[in-house]
Coordinates of C-alpha atoms and ligand atoms in Angstrom, one line a residue:
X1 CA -43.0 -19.4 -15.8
X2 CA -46.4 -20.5 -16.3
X3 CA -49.3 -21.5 -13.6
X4 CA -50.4 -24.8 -13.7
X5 CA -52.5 -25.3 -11.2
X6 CA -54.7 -23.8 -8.4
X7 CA -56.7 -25.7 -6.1
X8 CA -58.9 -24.6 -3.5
X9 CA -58.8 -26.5 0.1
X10 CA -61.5 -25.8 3.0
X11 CA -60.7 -27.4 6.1
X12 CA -62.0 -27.0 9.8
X13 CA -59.8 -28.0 12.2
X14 CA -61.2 -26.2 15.0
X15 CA -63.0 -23.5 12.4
X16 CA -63.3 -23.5 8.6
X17 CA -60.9 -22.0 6.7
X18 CA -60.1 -21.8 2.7
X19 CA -57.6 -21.8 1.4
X20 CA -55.9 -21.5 -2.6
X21 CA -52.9 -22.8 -3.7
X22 CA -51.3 -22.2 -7.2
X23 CA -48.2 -24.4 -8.4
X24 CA -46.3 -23.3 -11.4
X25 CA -44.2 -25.2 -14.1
X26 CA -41.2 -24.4 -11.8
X27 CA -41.8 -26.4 -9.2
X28 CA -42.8 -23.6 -6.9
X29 CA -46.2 -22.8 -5.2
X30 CA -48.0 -20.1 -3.0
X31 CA -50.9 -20.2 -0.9
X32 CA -53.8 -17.7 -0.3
X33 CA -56.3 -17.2 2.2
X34 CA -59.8 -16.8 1.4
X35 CA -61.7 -17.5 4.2
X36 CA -64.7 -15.4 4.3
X37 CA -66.2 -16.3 8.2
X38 CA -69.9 -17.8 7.7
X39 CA -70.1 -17.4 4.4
X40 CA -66.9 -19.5 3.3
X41 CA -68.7 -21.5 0.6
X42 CA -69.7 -18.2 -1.7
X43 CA -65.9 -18.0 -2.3
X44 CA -64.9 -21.5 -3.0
X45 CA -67.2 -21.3 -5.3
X46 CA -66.1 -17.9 -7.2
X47 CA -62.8 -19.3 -6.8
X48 CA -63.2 -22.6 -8.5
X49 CA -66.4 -21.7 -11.2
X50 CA -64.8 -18.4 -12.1
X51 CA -61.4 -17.5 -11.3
X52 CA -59.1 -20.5 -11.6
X53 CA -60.1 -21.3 -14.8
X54 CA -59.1 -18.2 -16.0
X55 CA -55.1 -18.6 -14.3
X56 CA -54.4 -21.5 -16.0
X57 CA -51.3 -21.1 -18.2
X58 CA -50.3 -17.6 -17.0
X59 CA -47.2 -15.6 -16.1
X60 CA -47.5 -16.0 -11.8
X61 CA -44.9 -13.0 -12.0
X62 CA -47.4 -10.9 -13.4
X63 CA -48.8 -10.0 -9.6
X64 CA -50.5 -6.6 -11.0
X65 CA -51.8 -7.6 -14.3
X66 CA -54.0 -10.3 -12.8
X67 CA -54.9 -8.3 -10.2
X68 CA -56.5 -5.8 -12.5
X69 CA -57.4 -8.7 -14.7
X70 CA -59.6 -10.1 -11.8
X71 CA -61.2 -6.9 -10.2
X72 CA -61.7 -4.8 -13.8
X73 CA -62.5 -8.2 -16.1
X74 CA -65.5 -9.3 -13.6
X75 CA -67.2 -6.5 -14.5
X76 CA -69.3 -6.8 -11.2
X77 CA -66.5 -4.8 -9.0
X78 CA -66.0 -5.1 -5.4
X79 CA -67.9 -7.0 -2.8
X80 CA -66.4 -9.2 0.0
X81 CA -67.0 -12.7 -2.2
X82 CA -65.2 -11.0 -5.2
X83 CA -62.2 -9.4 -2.7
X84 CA -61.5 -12.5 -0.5
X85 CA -61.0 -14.3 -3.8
X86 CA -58.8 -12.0 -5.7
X87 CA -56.8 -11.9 -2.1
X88 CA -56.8 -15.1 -2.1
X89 CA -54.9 -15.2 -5.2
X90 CA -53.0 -12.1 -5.0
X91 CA -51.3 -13.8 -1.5
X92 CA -50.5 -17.1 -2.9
X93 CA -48.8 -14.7 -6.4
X94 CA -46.8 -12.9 -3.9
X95 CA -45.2 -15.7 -1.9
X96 CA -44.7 -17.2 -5.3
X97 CA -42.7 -14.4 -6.4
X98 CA -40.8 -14.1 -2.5
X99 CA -40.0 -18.0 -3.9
X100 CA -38.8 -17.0 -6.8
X101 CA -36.6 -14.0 -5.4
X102 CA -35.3 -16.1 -2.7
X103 CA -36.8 -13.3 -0.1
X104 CA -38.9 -12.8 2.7
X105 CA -42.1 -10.9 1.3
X106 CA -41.1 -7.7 3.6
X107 CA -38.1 -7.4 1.5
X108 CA -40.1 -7.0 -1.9
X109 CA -42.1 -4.2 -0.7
X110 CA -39.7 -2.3 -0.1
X111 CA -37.5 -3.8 3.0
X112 CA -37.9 -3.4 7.0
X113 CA -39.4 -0.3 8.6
X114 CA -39.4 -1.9 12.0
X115 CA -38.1 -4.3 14.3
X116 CA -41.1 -6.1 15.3
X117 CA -44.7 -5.9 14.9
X118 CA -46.6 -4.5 18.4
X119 CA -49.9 -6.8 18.6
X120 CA -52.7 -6.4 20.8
X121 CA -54.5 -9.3 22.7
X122 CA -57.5 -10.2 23.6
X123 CA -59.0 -9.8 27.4
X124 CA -62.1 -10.4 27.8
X125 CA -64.2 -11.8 30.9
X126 CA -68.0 -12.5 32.5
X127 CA -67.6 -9.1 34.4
X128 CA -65.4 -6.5 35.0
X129 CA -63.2 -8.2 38.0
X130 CA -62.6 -11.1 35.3
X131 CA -62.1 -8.8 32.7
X132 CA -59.6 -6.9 34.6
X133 CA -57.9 -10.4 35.9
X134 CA -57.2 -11.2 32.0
X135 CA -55.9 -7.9 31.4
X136 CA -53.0 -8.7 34.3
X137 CA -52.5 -11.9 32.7
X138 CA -51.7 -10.6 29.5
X139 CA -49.7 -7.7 30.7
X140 CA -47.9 -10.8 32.5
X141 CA -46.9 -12.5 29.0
X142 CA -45.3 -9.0 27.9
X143 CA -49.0 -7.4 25.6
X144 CA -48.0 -3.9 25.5
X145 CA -51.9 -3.3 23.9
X146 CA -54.9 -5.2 25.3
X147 CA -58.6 -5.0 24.3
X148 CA -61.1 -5.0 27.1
X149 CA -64.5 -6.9 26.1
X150 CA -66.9 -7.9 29.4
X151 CA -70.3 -9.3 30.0
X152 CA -72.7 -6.3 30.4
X153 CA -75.1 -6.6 33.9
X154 CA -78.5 -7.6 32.8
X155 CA -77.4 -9.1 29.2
X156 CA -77.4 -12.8 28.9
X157 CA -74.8 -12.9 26.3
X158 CA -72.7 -10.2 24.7
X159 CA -70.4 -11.4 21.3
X160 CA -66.7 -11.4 21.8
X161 CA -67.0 -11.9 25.4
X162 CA -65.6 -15.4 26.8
X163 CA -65.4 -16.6 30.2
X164 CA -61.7 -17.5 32.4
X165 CA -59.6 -17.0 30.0
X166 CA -60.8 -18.7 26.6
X167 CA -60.7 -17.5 23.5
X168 CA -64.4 -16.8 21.9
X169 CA -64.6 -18.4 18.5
X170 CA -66.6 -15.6 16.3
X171 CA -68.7 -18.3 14.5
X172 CA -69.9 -20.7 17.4
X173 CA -72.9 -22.4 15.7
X174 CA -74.1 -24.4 13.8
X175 CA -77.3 -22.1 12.5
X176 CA -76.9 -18.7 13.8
X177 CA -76.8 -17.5 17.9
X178 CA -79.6 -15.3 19.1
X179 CA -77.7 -12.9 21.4
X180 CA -79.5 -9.8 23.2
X181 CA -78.7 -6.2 23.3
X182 CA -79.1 -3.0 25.1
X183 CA -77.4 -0.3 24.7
X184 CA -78.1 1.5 27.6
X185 CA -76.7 -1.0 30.1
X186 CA -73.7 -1.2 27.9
X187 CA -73.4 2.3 28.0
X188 CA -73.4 2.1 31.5
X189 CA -71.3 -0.7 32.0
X190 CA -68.7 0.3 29.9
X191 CA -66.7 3.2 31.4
X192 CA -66.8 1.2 34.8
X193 CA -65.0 -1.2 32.6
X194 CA -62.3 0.7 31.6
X195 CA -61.9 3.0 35.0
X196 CA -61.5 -0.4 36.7
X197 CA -59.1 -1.6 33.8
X198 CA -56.8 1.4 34.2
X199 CA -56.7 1.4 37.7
X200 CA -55.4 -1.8 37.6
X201 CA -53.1 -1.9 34.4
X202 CA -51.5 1.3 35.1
X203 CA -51.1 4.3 33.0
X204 CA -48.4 2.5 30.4
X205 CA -50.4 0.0 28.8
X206 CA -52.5 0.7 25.4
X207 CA -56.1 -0.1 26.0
X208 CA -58.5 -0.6 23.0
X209 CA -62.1 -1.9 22.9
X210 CA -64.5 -3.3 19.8
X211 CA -68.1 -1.8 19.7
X212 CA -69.1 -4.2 17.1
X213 CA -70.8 -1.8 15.1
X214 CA -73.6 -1.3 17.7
X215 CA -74.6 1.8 18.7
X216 CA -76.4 5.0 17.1
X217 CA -74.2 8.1 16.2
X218 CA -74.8 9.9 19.0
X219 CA -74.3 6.7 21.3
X220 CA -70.8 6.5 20.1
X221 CA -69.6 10.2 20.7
X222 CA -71.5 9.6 24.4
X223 CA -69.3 6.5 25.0
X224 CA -66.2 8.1 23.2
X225 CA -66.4 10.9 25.5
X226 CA -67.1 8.9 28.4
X227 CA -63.8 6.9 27.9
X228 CA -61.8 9.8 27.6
X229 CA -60.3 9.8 30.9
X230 CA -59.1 6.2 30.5
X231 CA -57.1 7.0 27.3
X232 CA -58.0 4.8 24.8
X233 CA -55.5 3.6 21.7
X234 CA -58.8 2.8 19.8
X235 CA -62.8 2.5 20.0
X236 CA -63.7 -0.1 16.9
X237 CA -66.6 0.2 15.2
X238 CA -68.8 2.4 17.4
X239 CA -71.6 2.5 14.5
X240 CA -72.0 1.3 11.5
X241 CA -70.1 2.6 8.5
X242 CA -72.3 2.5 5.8
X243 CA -73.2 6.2 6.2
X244 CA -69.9 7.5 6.3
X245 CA -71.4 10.9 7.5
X246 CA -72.5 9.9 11.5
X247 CA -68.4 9.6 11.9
X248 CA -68.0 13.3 11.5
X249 CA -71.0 13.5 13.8
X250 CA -69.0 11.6 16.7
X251 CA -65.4 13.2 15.8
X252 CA -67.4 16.9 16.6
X253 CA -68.2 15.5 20.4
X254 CA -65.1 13.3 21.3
X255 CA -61.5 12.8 20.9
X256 CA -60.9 9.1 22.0
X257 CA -59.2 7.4 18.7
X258 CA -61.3 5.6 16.5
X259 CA -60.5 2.4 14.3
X260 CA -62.6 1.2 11.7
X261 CA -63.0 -1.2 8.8
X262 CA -62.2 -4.9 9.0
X263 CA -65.5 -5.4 7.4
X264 CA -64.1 -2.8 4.4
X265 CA -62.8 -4.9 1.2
X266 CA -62.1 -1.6 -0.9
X267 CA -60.5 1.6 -1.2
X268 CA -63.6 2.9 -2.3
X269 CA -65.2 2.1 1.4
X270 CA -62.0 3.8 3.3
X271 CA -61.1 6.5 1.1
X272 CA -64.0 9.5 2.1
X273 CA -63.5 8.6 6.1
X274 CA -59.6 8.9 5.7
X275 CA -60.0 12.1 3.5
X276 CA -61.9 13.9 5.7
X277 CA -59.8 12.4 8.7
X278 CA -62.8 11.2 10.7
X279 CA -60.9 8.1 11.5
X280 CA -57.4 7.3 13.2
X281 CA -56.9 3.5 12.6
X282 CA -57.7 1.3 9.0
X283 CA -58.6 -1.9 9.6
X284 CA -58.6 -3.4 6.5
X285 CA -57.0 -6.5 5.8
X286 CA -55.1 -8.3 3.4
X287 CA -58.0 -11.5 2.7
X288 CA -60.9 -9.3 2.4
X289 CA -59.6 -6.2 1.1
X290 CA -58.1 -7.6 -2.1
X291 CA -55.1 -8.8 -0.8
X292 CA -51.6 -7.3 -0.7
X293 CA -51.6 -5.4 -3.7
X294 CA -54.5 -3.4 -2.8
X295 CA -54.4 -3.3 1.0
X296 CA -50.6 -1.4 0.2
X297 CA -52.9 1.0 -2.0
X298 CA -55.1 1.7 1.0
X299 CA -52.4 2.3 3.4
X300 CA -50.2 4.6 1.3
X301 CA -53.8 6.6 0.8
X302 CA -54.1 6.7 4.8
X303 CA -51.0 7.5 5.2
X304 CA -51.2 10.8 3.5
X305 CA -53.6 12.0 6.6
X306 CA -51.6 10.0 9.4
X307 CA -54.3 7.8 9.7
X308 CA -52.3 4.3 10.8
X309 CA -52.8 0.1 9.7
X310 CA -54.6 -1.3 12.4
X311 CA -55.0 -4.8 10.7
X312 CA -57.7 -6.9 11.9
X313 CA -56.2 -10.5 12.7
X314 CA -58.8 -12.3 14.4
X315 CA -58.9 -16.3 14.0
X316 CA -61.5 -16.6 11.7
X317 CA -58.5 -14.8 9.5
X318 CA -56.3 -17.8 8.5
X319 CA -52.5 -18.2 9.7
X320 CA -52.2 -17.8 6.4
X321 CA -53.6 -14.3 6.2
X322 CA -51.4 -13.8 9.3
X323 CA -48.0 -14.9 8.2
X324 CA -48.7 -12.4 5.2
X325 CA -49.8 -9.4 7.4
X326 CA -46.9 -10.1 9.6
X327 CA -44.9 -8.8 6.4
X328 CA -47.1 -6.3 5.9
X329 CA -46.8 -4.7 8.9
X330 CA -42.6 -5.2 9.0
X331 CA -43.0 -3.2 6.1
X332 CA -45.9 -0.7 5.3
X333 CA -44.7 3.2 7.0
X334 CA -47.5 4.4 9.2
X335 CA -48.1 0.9 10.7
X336 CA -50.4 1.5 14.1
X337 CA -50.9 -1.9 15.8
X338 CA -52.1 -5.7 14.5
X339 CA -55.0 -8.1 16.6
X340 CA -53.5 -10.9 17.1
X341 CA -55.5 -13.5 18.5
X342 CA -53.3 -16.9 18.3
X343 CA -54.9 -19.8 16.4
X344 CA -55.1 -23.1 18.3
X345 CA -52.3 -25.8 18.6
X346 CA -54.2 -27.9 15.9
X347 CA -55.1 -25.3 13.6
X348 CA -51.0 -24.4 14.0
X349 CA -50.6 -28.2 12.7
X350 CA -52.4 -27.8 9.8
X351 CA -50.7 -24.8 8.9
X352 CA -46.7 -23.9 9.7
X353 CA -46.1 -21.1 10.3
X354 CA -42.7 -19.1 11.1
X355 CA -43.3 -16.0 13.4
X356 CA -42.4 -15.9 16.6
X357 CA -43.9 -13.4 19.9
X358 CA -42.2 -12.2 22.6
X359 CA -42.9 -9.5 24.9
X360 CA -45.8 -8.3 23.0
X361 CA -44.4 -8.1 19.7
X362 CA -44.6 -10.9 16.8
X363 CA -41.8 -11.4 14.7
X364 CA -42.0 -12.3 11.1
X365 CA -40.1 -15.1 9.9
X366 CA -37.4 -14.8 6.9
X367 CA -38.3 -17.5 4.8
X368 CA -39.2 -17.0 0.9
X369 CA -42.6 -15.1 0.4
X370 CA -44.9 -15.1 3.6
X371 CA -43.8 -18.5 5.5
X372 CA -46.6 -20.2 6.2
X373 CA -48.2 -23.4 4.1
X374 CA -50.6 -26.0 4.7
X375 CA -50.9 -29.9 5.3
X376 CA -53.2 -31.1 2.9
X377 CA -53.2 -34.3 4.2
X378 CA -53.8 -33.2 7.7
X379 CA -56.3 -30.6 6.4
X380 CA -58.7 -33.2 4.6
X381 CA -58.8 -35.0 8.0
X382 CA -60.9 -31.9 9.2
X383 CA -63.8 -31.5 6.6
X384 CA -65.6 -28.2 6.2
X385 CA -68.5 -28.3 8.9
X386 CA -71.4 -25.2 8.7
X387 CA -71.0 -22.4 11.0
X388 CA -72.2 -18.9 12.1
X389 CA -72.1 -15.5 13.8
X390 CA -74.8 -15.3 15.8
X391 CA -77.3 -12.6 15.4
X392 CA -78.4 -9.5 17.7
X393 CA -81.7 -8.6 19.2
X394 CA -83.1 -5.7 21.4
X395 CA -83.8 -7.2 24.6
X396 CA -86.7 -5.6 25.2
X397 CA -88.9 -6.5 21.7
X398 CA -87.2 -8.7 20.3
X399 CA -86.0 -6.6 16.8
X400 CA -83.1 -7.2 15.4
X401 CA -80.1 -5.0 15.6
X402 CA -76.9 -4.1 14.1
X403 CA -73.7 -5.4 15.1
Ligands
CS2_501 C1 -64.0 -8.8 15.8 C2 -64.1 -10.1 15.1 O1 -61.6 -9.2 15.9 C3 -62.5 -8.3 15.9 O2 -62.3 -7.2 16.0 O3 -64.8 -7.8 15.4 O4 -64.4 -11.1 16.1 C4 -65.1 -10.2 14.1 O5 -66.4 -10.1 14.6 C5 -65.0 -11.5 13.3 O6 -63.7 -11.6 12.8 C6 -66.1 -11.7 12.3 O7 -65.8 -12.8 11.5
MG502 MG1 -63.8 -5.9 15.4

């Protein structure tokens, strides 16, 4: 069997996503995600300047090989450009091969380990009495796992935070946001957030919460400990991770669960924080951490210190990258939980999809490789159209700040 050819498809219908597909001599075809939110471009272009040239003409069964091919022939290792490409690829190779096999891509790593995948949802409000009404609600549709995002007193805007029930869209301009930030008032705010939340939800529900990467090491072990009598699932992201080190600093002052790395596309950035178990929950995922190949890599190295997947889904993550982490999770041993917030009616058009949720649980679907494909037709009717996150200043002067 022989590739013949790959193409590369951005659409927006709703947001921009990209997306590869590879057809073989066979007949058969696979498709990737590669989206990369805000910076979407970058990859198209590594994709079709650098990598598809070099499929042309080979084995599609050969998942590995071109795998290694791609991350050790660049030379220029790792990166999220380079990782949501070879993802990209290393999807579509694996549905090919689920076509080929005639299986559902849970079965070819190595069969069910679960029922159904639990998935948490996304509640967020202006203030804490909305928050908490959207938490009810989706209790109401069966979410066994909610996160709780709210407007903070005093902040005009805070990212991730929607009001009466809509879903924030993570890249919502056309040049980047200016949003403001104090992390006092949101360390205020925060546990009256989650005493109302629990008060309200009751005692069975798994609560989470995203800190966006925004607070100082010492911040986060104050908030961590000030959460602990609301039991927690998961804080994500209370600091940033590029020094590795101010985890241990928060693990020595609280013991509120913490998830990290959907902005992670290698072992490399997971492997000290799992090692030295200063994290519960990997968030990884399959289109920016190199796809399935390597995202199984990271999990079976968590996996060795009970650290548990905790796959970020959020919809700047194609369906695409869903349907394939939908397997994923059916299948990988020391699953945790998987976001799930659901893509629009119209994106859903452009791309069909075969999972199914009920009472808080998706279910993969059983077609060959991951089910899900895209409209091209449809698609091109939606052309690519800029977009950003928005940015984060201190409220008080102005300087920008980490999120
Ligand atoms: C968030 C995302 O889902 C999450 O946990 O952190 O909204 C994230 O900011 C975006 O996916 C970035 O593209
Ligand atoms: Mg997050």
């Amino acid at each position: 069997m022989k590739i013949t050819a790959a193409r590369v498809i951005v659409c927006c219908p709703g947001r921009n996503f990209v997306t590869l597909k590879i057809e073989t001599d066979e007949g058969l075809s696979g498709v990737g995600d590669a989206t990369l939110n805000g910076r979407e471009l970058a990859v198209v272009s590594y994709l079709q300047d650098h990598v598809l040239p070099c499929l042309i003409g080979r084995d599609p069964q050969q998942i590995e090989d071109i795998w290694q091919y791609l991350y050790k022939g660049a030379y220029w290792r790792r990166g999220p450009v380079t990782m949501s490409a070879i993802a990209a690829v290393d999807t579509a190779l694996w549905d090919i091969k689920g076509k080929i096999a005639g299986l559902p891509l849970y079965q070819l790593l190595g069969g069910r380990s679960r029922s159904a995948v639990m998935v948490y949802g996304h509640a967020t409000g202006r203030d804490i009495a909305e928050t908490v009404d959207e938490v009810l609600r989706h209790q109401a549709e069966g979410y066994r796992a909610i996160r709780a995002q709210s407007g903070v007193p005093g902040l005009d805007k805070v990212y991730g935070v929607s009001g009466s029930g809509r879903m924030y869209e993570p890249a919502d301009s056309h040049l980047p946001a200016e949003h403001d930030w104090d992390s006092a008032k949101y360390l205020r705010h925060t546990p009256r957030l989650f005493e109302a939340v629990r008060a309200a939800a009751g005692e069975e529900v798994h609560l989470l919460h995203d800190v966006h990467h925004r607070l100082t090491p010492i911040e986060a072990a104050q908030l961590g400990r000030s959460l602990e009598p609301y039991r927690l699932f998961w804080i994500e992201d209370p600091t940033p991770a590029e020094n590795q080190q101010a985890f241990r600093l928060i693990r020595q002052h609280t013991t509120t669960p913490i998830a990290v790395g959907e902005v992670f596309n290698s072992i490399w950035d997971c492997k000290w924080l799992i090692e030295e178990q200063l994290i519960d929950y990997i968030r990884a995922t399959i289109t920016h951490a190199g796809g399935i190949t390597h995202l199984r890599r990271i999990a079976d190295l968590a996996d060795l210190y009970q650290v548990r997947t905790g796959c970020h889904g959020a919809t700047d993550l194609s369906p695409v990258c869903m349907g394939a982490a939908l397997h994923f999770d059916t299948w990988v041993p020391n699953f945790g939980v998987q976001e799930y917030m659901p893509h629009s009616e119209l994106m859903l058009s452009v791309f069909q999809c075969d999972w199914r949720f009920e009472q808080g649980m998706l279910y993969c679907g059983e077609k060959p490789g991951h089910g899900v494909d895209i409209d091209e037709k449809l698609a091109a009717r939606y052309p690519y159209q800029r977009a950003y996150l928005p940015v984060n200043r201190l409220q008080h002067d102005g300087s920008l700040h980490s999120w």
